[in-house]
Amino acid sequence: MAAIFARHPRYVLGAGFLILCTFLLLAERQSSPFKPRYPAFPQSAGDTQSLSVRLSAAEETYQRVLKNRKGLIHKFGPTPDKIEMFPADVRPWPPYTVWDFFPAAFNCPHEVERIGALGDGGKWVCGLSRVATKPDCVVYSVGINHESSFEAEVLERTTGCQIWGYDFSVSQFGPEIPASLSYRTHFFPYGLSGSDRHGPDDEQKMYTLQTLMKMNGHTFIDILKIDIEAWEFDTLTSLIQAYHSQNLPLPFGQLQLEIHAWHKSFPEYLQFWEGLEKMGLRPFWTEPNLVYQNYNRGEAAALAEYSFINIMGNHDLLSSA
């Protein structure tokens, strides 16, 4: 080594310097781990700044998706009336379905987890912990169909949530709800619609969400679950028009919605979806209804589950107070 140093001192010093820099750089990386732009979850109940930062970043991401949607419409349209919901199997085939235009691109600023069954019946929820101990937590579940694993887990995981269930096709909640928790449930054989109306002989009573809330004395719903076999278009459009005309935010914190896109054109669907967005609803999770698709092979994949957070108003998902 001494001989090498004597012959090439500058080279040896240079090599030693590079080795020293490498060790220092590695040591710095180990002592200073990568810090993300914003934390995954609030650090404490009063960490309002990090929550607002995450909401702002999520909205920024979502706005980029809106621009990309316009680009995708132009690519395959170039106008909405030229877009097919589910293009036929022809060559060359357009590589899209309607769901590709409406991804669940908003990041829920709290934990996201599936509540209820892993199969049909379960729903993806944003921040159940935010209302877990809320004494006046309100949940509406519209569309029961003999399956209440979602409602049962909400009851088991919270201390103050009460659930109002509506479905004129059944007479009660599903069997999953334990008797010990049934006192926090309220079932009515009513349907949800865009207007109040009754069928023949006063059957199949249909009410708007506003009417149901007034009947129950509610002004806000923490979690709203809707599965009403395509009635969601009429129901939510009327609801949006009513609240938008009064310049009021929608009266719920989040929405779990199964969308039935049967017989809808792309312009009709786009108008419906943009109405949801206009009122502050942002999708944070989606999945196709593969159970329906499995038993109806050959049909278009026209059913999809979406979960939305409402970014307007003042509620537990938006505030750390």
Tab-separated table of C-alpha atoms in Angstrom:
chain	number	residue	atom	x	y	z
A	1	MET	CA	0.000	0.000	0.000
A	2	ALA	CA	2.882	2.332	0.901
A	3	ALA	CA	4.516	1.584	-2.443
A	4	ILE	CA	1.311	2.387	-4.310
A	5	PHE	CA	0.901	5.637	-2.333
A	6	ALA	CA	4.495	6.598	-3.124
A	7	ARG	CA	3.990	6.015	-6.841
A	8	HIS	CA	0.433	7.420	-7.188
A	9	PRO	CA	-0.391	9.624	-4.192
A	10	ARG	CA	-3.117	11.645	-5.928
A	11	TYR	CA	-4.993	8.549	-7.098
A	12	VAL	CA	-4.898	6.980	-3.637
A	13	LEU	CA	-6.135	10.176	-1.971
A	14	GLY	CA	-8.920	10.520	-4.537
A	15	ALA	CA	-10.071	6.948	-4.006
A	16	GLY	CA	-10.036	7.407	-0.250
A	17	PHE	CA	-12.097	10.571	-0.549
A	18	LEU	CA	-14.739	8.786	-2.639
A	19	ILE	CA	-14.968	5.931	-0.143
A	20	LEU	CA	-15.377	8.389	2.742
A	21	CYS	CA	-18.169	10.264	0.889
A	22	THR	CA	-19.967	6.968	0.236
A	23	PHE	CA	-19.917	6.021	3.926
A	24	LEU	CA	-21.172	9.477	4.952
A	25	LEU	CA	-24.017	9.352	2.429
A	26	LEU	CA	-25.136	5.910	3.590
A	27	ALA	CA	-25.018	6.982	7.234
A	28	GLU	CA	-27.142	10.050	6.477
A	29	ARG	CA	-29.784	7.970	4.717
A	30	GLN	CA	-30.004	5.569	7.629
A	31	SER	CA	-30.379	8.346	10.178
A	32	SER	CA	-32.798	10.443	8.054
A	33	PRO	CA	-35.447	8.169	6.505
A	34	PHE	CA	-37.592	9.421	3.627
A	35	LYS	CA	-40.361	11.709	4.800
A	36	PRO	CA	-43.589	11.619	2.765
A	37	ARG	CA	-45.305	14.793	1.601
A	38	TYR	CA	-48.025	14.240	4.191
A	39	PRO	CA	-48.650	11.517	6.791
A	40	ALA	CA	-50.987	8.648	6.079
A	41	PHE	CA	-53.320	9.426	8.983
A	42	PRO	CA	-53.736	12.245	11.519
A	43	GLN	CA	-51.101	12.087	14.234
A	44	SER	CA	-53.566	13.201	16.880
A	45	ALA	CA	-57.164	14.297	17.259
A	46	GLY	CA	-56.100	17.934	17.025
A	47	ASP	CA	-53.873	17.506	13.973
A	48	THR	CA	-56.089	19.659	11.753
A	49	GLN	CA	-53.240	20.876	9.564
A	50	SER	CA	-52.228	17.425	8.352
A	51	LEU	CA	-55.880	16.543	7.681
A	52	SER	CA	-56.424	19.701	5.640
A	53	VAL	CA	-53.196	19.044	3.737
A	54	ARG	CA	-54.287	15.519	2.867
A	55	LEU	CA	-57.718	16.684	1.735
A	56	SER	CA	-56.144	19.371	-0.411
A	57	ALA	CA	-53.693	16.906	-1.962
A	58	ALA	CA	-56.496	14.409	-2.645
A	59	GLU	CA	-58.544	17.088	-4.400
A	60	GLU	CA	-55.542	18.139	-6.441
A	61	THR	CA	-55.135	14.547	-7.607
A	62	TYR	CA	-58.829	14.274	-8.401
A	63	GLN	CA	-58.804	17.441	-10.505
A	64	ARG	CA	-56.057	15.913	-12.652
A	65	VAL	CA	-58.324	12.927	-13.228
A	66	LEU	CA	-61.079	15.262	-14.432
A	67	LYS	CA	-58.703	16.641	-17.047
A	68	ASN	CA	-57.760	13.112	-18.074
A	69	ARG	CA	-61.448	12.239	-18.436
A	70	LYS	CA	-61.888	15.045	-20.940
A	71	GLY	CA	-58.900	13.731	-22.833
A	72	LEU	CA	-60.294	10.192	-22.896
A	73	ILE	CA	-63.662	11.439	-24.158
A	74	HIS	CA	-61.922	13.394	-26.902
A	75	LYS	CA	-59.843	10.346	-27.836
A	76	PHE	CA	-62.743	7.923	-28.240
A	77	GLY	CA	-65.551	10.412	-29.025
A	78	PRO	CA	-64.521	13.075	-29.639
A	79	THR	CA	-67.781	14.198	-27.926
A	80	PRO	CA	-69.784	12.439	-25.161
A	81	ASP	CA	-72.610	11.457	-27.522
A	82	LYS	CA	-70.128	9.375	-29.524
A	83	ILE	CA	-68.993	7.331	-26.513
A	84	GLU	CA	-70.540	3.889	-26.016
A	85	MET	CA	-71.113	2.653	-22.467
A	86	PHE	CA	-69.878	-0.850	-23.294
A	87	PRO	CA	-68.393	-1.076	-26.808
A	88	ALA	CA	-69.223	-4.165	-28.831
A	89	ASP	CA	-66.633	-6.881	-29.411
A	90	VAL	CA	-65.441	-5.665	-32.805
A	91	ARG	CA	-61.978	-5.215	-34.302
A	92	PRO	CA	-60.254	-2.916	-33.802
A	93	TRP	CA	-61.961	-2.799	-30.396
A	94	PRO	CA	-62.031	0.345	-28.205
A	95	PRO	CA	-60.131	-0.528	-25.003
A	96	TYR	CA	-62.544	0.906	-22.454
A	97	THR	CA	-65.872	0.593	-20.641
A	98	VAL	CA	-67.852	3.377	-18.998
A	99	TRP	CA	-66.170	2.685	-15.652
A	100	ASP	CA	-62.758	3.701	-17.029
A	101	PHE	CA	-63.996	7.292	-17.307
A	102	PHE	CA	-64.958	7.435	-13.624
A	103	PRO	CA	-62.172	5.991	-11.444
A	104	ALA	CA	-62.286	6.201	-7.651
A	105	ALA	CA	-59.356	8.600	-7.608
A	106	PHE	CA	-59.935	10.525	-4.373
A	107	ASN	CA	-57.807	9.495	-1.386
A	108	CYS	CA	-59.847	9.133	1.785
A	109	PRO	CA	-57.853	10.971	4.501
A	110	HIS	CA	-58.687	8.278	7.072
A	111	GLU	CA	-58.560	4.476	7.203
A	112	VAL	CA	-60.479	2.660	4.461
A	113	GLU	CA	-61.871	-0.785	5.225
A	114	ARG	CA	-64.532	-3.158	4.046
A	115	ILE	CA	-67.438	-3.380	6.466
A	116	GLY	CA	-69.642	-6.458	6.233
A	117	ALA	CA	-69.349	-9.556	4.072
A	118	LEU	CA	-66.481	-10.022	1.648
A	119	GLY	CA	-69.035	-11.015	-0.976
A	120	ASP	CA	-72.171	-9.174	-2.002
A	121	GLY	CA	-73.427	-7.016	0.869
A	122	GLY	CA	-70.208	-5.566	2.249
A	123	LYS	CA	-69.254	-1.928	1.625
A	124	TRP	CA	-66.018	0.059	1.671
A	125	VAL	CA	-66.124	2.775	4.329
A	126	CYS	CA	-63.912	5.794	4.976
A	127	GLY	CA	-63.008	6.519	8.593
A	128	LEU	CA	-65.461	4.437	10.603
A	129	SER	CA	-63.274	5.326	13.591
A	130	ARG	CA	-64.379	8.939	13.221
A	131	VAL	CA	-67.922	8.073	14.330
A	132	ALA	CA	-67.222	4.936	16.386
A	133	THR	CA	-67.909	6.675	19.697
A	134	LYS	CA	-70.134	9.475	18.420
A	135	PRO	CA	-73.241	9.396	20.642
A	136	ASP	CA	-75.661	10.571	17.935
A	137	CYS	CA	-74.213	8.739	14.921
A	138	VAL	CA	-76.847	8.180	12.214
A	139	VAL	CA	-76.686	5.504	9.508
A	140	TYR	CA	-79.266	4.997	6.738
A	141	SER	CA	-79.347	1.711	4.849
A	142	VAL	CA	-81.666	1.670	1.851
A	143	GLY	CA	-82.050	-1.713	0.153
A	144	ILE	CA	-81.773	-4.673	2.542
A	145	ASN	CA	-82.631	-7.783	0.502
A	146	HIS	CA	-82.247	-10.238	3.438
A	147	GLU	CA	-78.532	-9.384	3.931
A	148	SER	CA	-77.403	-7.179	6.812
A	149	SER	CA	-73.738	-8.027	7.432
A	150	PHE	CA	-72.821	-4.398	6.784
A	151	GLU	CA	-75.314	-3.099	9.314
A	152	ALA	CA	-74.341	-5.762	11.855
A	153	GLU	CA	-70.648	-4.852	11.761
A	154	VAL	CA	-71.392	-1.128	12.008
A	155	LEU	CA	-73.380	-1.846	15.172
A	156	GLU	CA	-70.653	-4.072	16.608
A	157	ARG	CA	-67.850	-1.601	15.843
A	158	THR	CA	-69.558	1.519	17.198
A	159	THR	CA	-71.126	2.514	20.483
A	160	GLY	CA	-73.602	5.206	19.454
A	161	CYS	CA	-74.558	4.540	15.821
A	162	GLN	CA	-78.217	3.801	15.177
A	163	ILE	CA	-79.338	2.425	11.825
A	164	TRP	CA	-82.513	3.222	9.917
A	165	GLY	CA	-83.277	0.590	7.281
A	166	TYR	CA	-85.663	0.894	4.324
A	167	ASP	CA	-86.847	-1.708	1.832
A	168	PHE	CA	-90.445	-2.403	0.755
A	169	SER	CA	-89.479	-5.815	-0.668
A	170	VAL	CA	-88.711	-7.335	2.766
A	171	SER	CA	-90.205	-7.067	6.233
A	172	GLN	CA	-87.093	-6.733	8.396
A	173	PHE	CA	-83.306	-6.556	8.517
A	174	GLY	CA	-81.321	-9.657	7.601
A	175	PRO	CA	-80.475	-12.348	10.181
A	176	GLU	CA	-76.893	-11.117	10.729
A	177	ILE	CA	-77.922	-8.500	13.284
A	178	PRO	CA	-77.679	-9.969	16.802
A	179	ALA	CA	-80.666	-9.562	19.095
A	180	SER	CA	-78.478	-7.805	21.663
A	181	LEU	CA	-77.930	-4.906	19.259
A	182	SER	CA	-81.322	-4.761	17.551
A	183	TYR	CA	-82.462	-1.943	19.871
A	184	ARG	CA	-80.245	0.379	17.807
A	185	THR	CA	-82.033	-0.495	14.549
A	186	HIS	CA	-85.207	0.901	13.010
A	187	PHE	CA	-86.770	-0.793	9.994
A	188	PHE	CA	-89.551	0.494	7.710
A	189	PRO	CA	-90.942	-1.133	4.539
A	190	TYR	CA	-90.474	2.016	2.465
A	191	GLY	CA	-88.606	2.743	-0.727
A	192	LEU	CA	-86.358	5.681	-1.609
A	193	SER	CA	-87.253	7.808	-4.598
A	194	GLY	CA	-87.060	11.270	-6.109
A	195	SER	CA	-90.611	12.060	-4.989
A	196	ASP	CA	-93.098	10.965	-2.342
A	197	ARG	CA	-95.677	8.532	-3.734
A	198	HIS	CA	-97.572	5.337	-2.934
A	199	GLY	CA	-98.550	2.371	-5.038
A	200	PRO	CA	-102.040	0.806	-5.348
A	201	ASP	CA	-103.805	0.183	-2.021
A	202	ASP	CA	-101.194	2.337	-0.313
A	203	GLU	CA	-98.456	-0.242	-1.002
A	204	GLN	CA	-94.824	0.300	-1.960
A	205	LYS	CA	-94.554	3.610	-0.190
A	206	MET	CA	-91.781	5.730	-1.701
A	207	TYR	CA	-90.230	8.752	-0.027
A	208	THR	CA	-87.461	11.206	-0.744
A	209	LEU	CA	-84.447	11.274	1.530
A	210	GLN	CA	-85.546	14.686	2.771
A	211	THR	CA	-88.939	13.309	3.808
A	212	LEU	CA	-87.440	10.323	5.621
A	213	MET	CA	-85.018	12.556	7.500
A	214	LYS	CA	-87.854	14.885	8.487
A	215	MET	CA	-89.927	11.926	9.707
A	216	ASN	CA	-86.996	10.821	11.886
A	217	GLY	CA	-86.015	14.291	13.081
A	218	HIS	CA	-82.572	14.092	11.446
A	219	THR	CA	-80.569	16.891	9.887
A	220	PHE	CA	-77.475	14.861	8.987
A	221	ILE	CA	-76.559	11.260	8.118
A	222	ASP	CA	-73.048	10.022	8.886
A	223	ILE	CA	-73.163	6.999	6.559
A	224	LEU	CA	-75.683	6.572	3.747
A	225	LYS	CA	-75.847	3.193	1.990
A	226	ILE	CA	-78.041	2.925	-1.118
A	227	ASP	CA	-78.793	-0.119	-3.286
A	228	ILE	CA	-82.119	0.494	-5.032
A	229	GLU	CA	-81.867	-1.192	-8.445
A	230	ALA	CA	-81.406	1.855	-10.734
A	231	TRP	CA	-83.695	4.170	-8.734
A	232	GLU	CA	-80.485	5.923	-7.647
A	233	PHE	CA	-80.484	8.099	-10.768
A	234	ASP	CA	-83.910	9.623	-10.126
A	235	THR	CA	-83.389	9.754	-6.361
A	236	LEU	CA	-79.992	11.431	-6.272
A	237	THR	CA	-80.721	13.794	-9.168
A	238	SER	CA	-83.780	15.139	-7.346
A	239	LEU	CA	-81.838	15.361	-4.092
A	240	ILE	CA	-79.027	17.289	-5.750
A	241	GLN	CA	-81.419	19.718	-7.407
A	242	ALA	CA	-83.168	20.420	-4.098
A	243	TYR	CA	-79.983	21.110	-2.125
A	244	HIS	CA	-78.204	22.940	-4.932
A	245	SER	CA	-81.152	25.319	-5.365
A	246	GLN	CA	-80.833	26.247	-1.682
A	247	ASN	CA	-77.033	26.484	-1.862
A	248	LEU	CA	-76.748	23.807	0.825
A	249	PRO	CA	-74.309	20.876	1.080
A	250	LEU	CA	-75.728	17.366	0.827
A	251	PRO	CA	-76.861	16.078	4.246
A	252	PHE	CA	-74.492	13.132	4.620
A	253	GLY	CA	-70.802	12.513	5.259
A	254	GLN	CA	-70.263	9.567	2.929
A	255	LEU	CA	-72.217	7.477	0.466
A	256	GLN	CA	-71.935	3.775	-0.370
A	257	LEU	CA	-73.795	3.345	-3.660
A	258	GLU	CA	-74.375	0.498	-6.065
A	259	ILE	CA	-74.838	1.956	-9.534
A	260	HIS	CA	-77.006	0.104	-12.035
A	261	ALA	CA	-76.129	1.540	-15.436
A	262	TRP	CA	-78.801	-0.381	-17.344
A	263	HIS	CA	-80.171	1.400	-20.431
A	264	LYS	CA	-78.154	4.559	-19.822
A	265	SER	CA	-76.375	6.476	-22.561
A	266	PHE	CA	-72.958	7.937	-21.879
A	267	PRO	CA	-74.193	11.569	-21.932
A	268	GLU	CA	-76.923	10.636	-19.414
A	269	TYR	CA	-74.451	8.914	-17.150
A	270	LEU	CA	-71.898	11.719	-17.458
A	271	GLN	CA	-74.518	14.302	-16.481
A	272	PHE	CA	-75.530	12.239	-13.454
A	273	TRP	CA	-71.930	11.764	-12.317
A	274	GLU	CA	-70.993	15.403	-12.806
A	275	GLY	CA	-73.995	16.315	-10.655
A	276	LEU	CA	-72.519	14.223	-7.831
A	277	GLU	CA	-69.141	15.894	-8.281
A	278	LYS	CA	-70.681	19.360	-8.347
A	279	MET	CA	-72.129	18.732	-4.891
A	280	GLY	CA	-68.778	17.643	-3.464
A	281	LEU	CA	-69.015	13.858	-3.732
A	282	ARG	CA	-65.646	12.254	-4.439
A	283	PRO	CA	-65.266	8.495	-5.082
A	284	PHE	CA	-62.569	6.858	-2.957
A	285	TRP	CA	-63.300	3.199	-3.758
A	286	THR	CA	-64.936	1.162	-6.483
A	287	GLU	CA	-65.391	-2.448	-7.494
A	288	PRO	CA	-67.535	-4.122	-10.169
A	289	ASN	CA	-70.363	-6.347	-9.017
A	290	LEU	CA	-68.813	-9.635	-10.096
A	291	VAL	CA	-71.529	-11.701	-8.415
A	292	TYR	CA	-74.106	-10.230	-10.784
A	293	GLN	CA	-71.725	-10.622	-13.715
A	294	ASN	CA	-71.064	-14.274	-12.879
A	295	TYR	CA	-74.763	-15.140	-13.002
A	296	ASN	CA	-75.521	-12.968	-16.021
A	297	ARG	CA	-72.724	-13.860	-18.374
A	298	GLY	CA	-72.965	-12.323	-21.797
A	299	GLU	CA	-74.435	-9.103	-20.433
A	300	ALA	CA	-72.501	-5.864	-20.073
A	301	ALA	CA	-70.820	-5.296	-16.701
A	302	ALA	CA	-73.396	-2.641	-15.882
A	303	LEU	CA	-73.271	-2.812	-12.064
A	304	ALA	CA	-70.543	-1.285	-9.925
A	305	GLU	CA	-70.109	-0.379	-6.274
A	306	TYR	CA	-68.806	3.100	-5.467
A	307	SER	CA	-67.983	4.743	-2.155
A	308	PHE	CA	-67.935	8.547	-1.921
A	309	ILE	CA	-66.793	11.057	0.660
A	310	ASN	CA	-68.585	14.413	0.815
A	311	ILE	CA	-65.950	17.179	0.820
A	312	MET	CA	-68.504	19.941	1.385
A	313	GLY	CA	-70.097	21.019	4.632
A	314	ASN	CA	-68.769	20.457	8.139
A	315	HIS	CA	-68.691	16.899	9.443
A	316	ASP	CA	-66.465	14.358	11.186
A	317	LEU	CA	-64.566	13.247	8.089
A	318	LEU	CA	-63.448	16.814	7.338
A	319	SER	CA	-62.711	18.094	10.827
A	320	SER	CA	-60.403	16.897	13.592
A	321	ALA	CA	-62.214	18.904	16.260
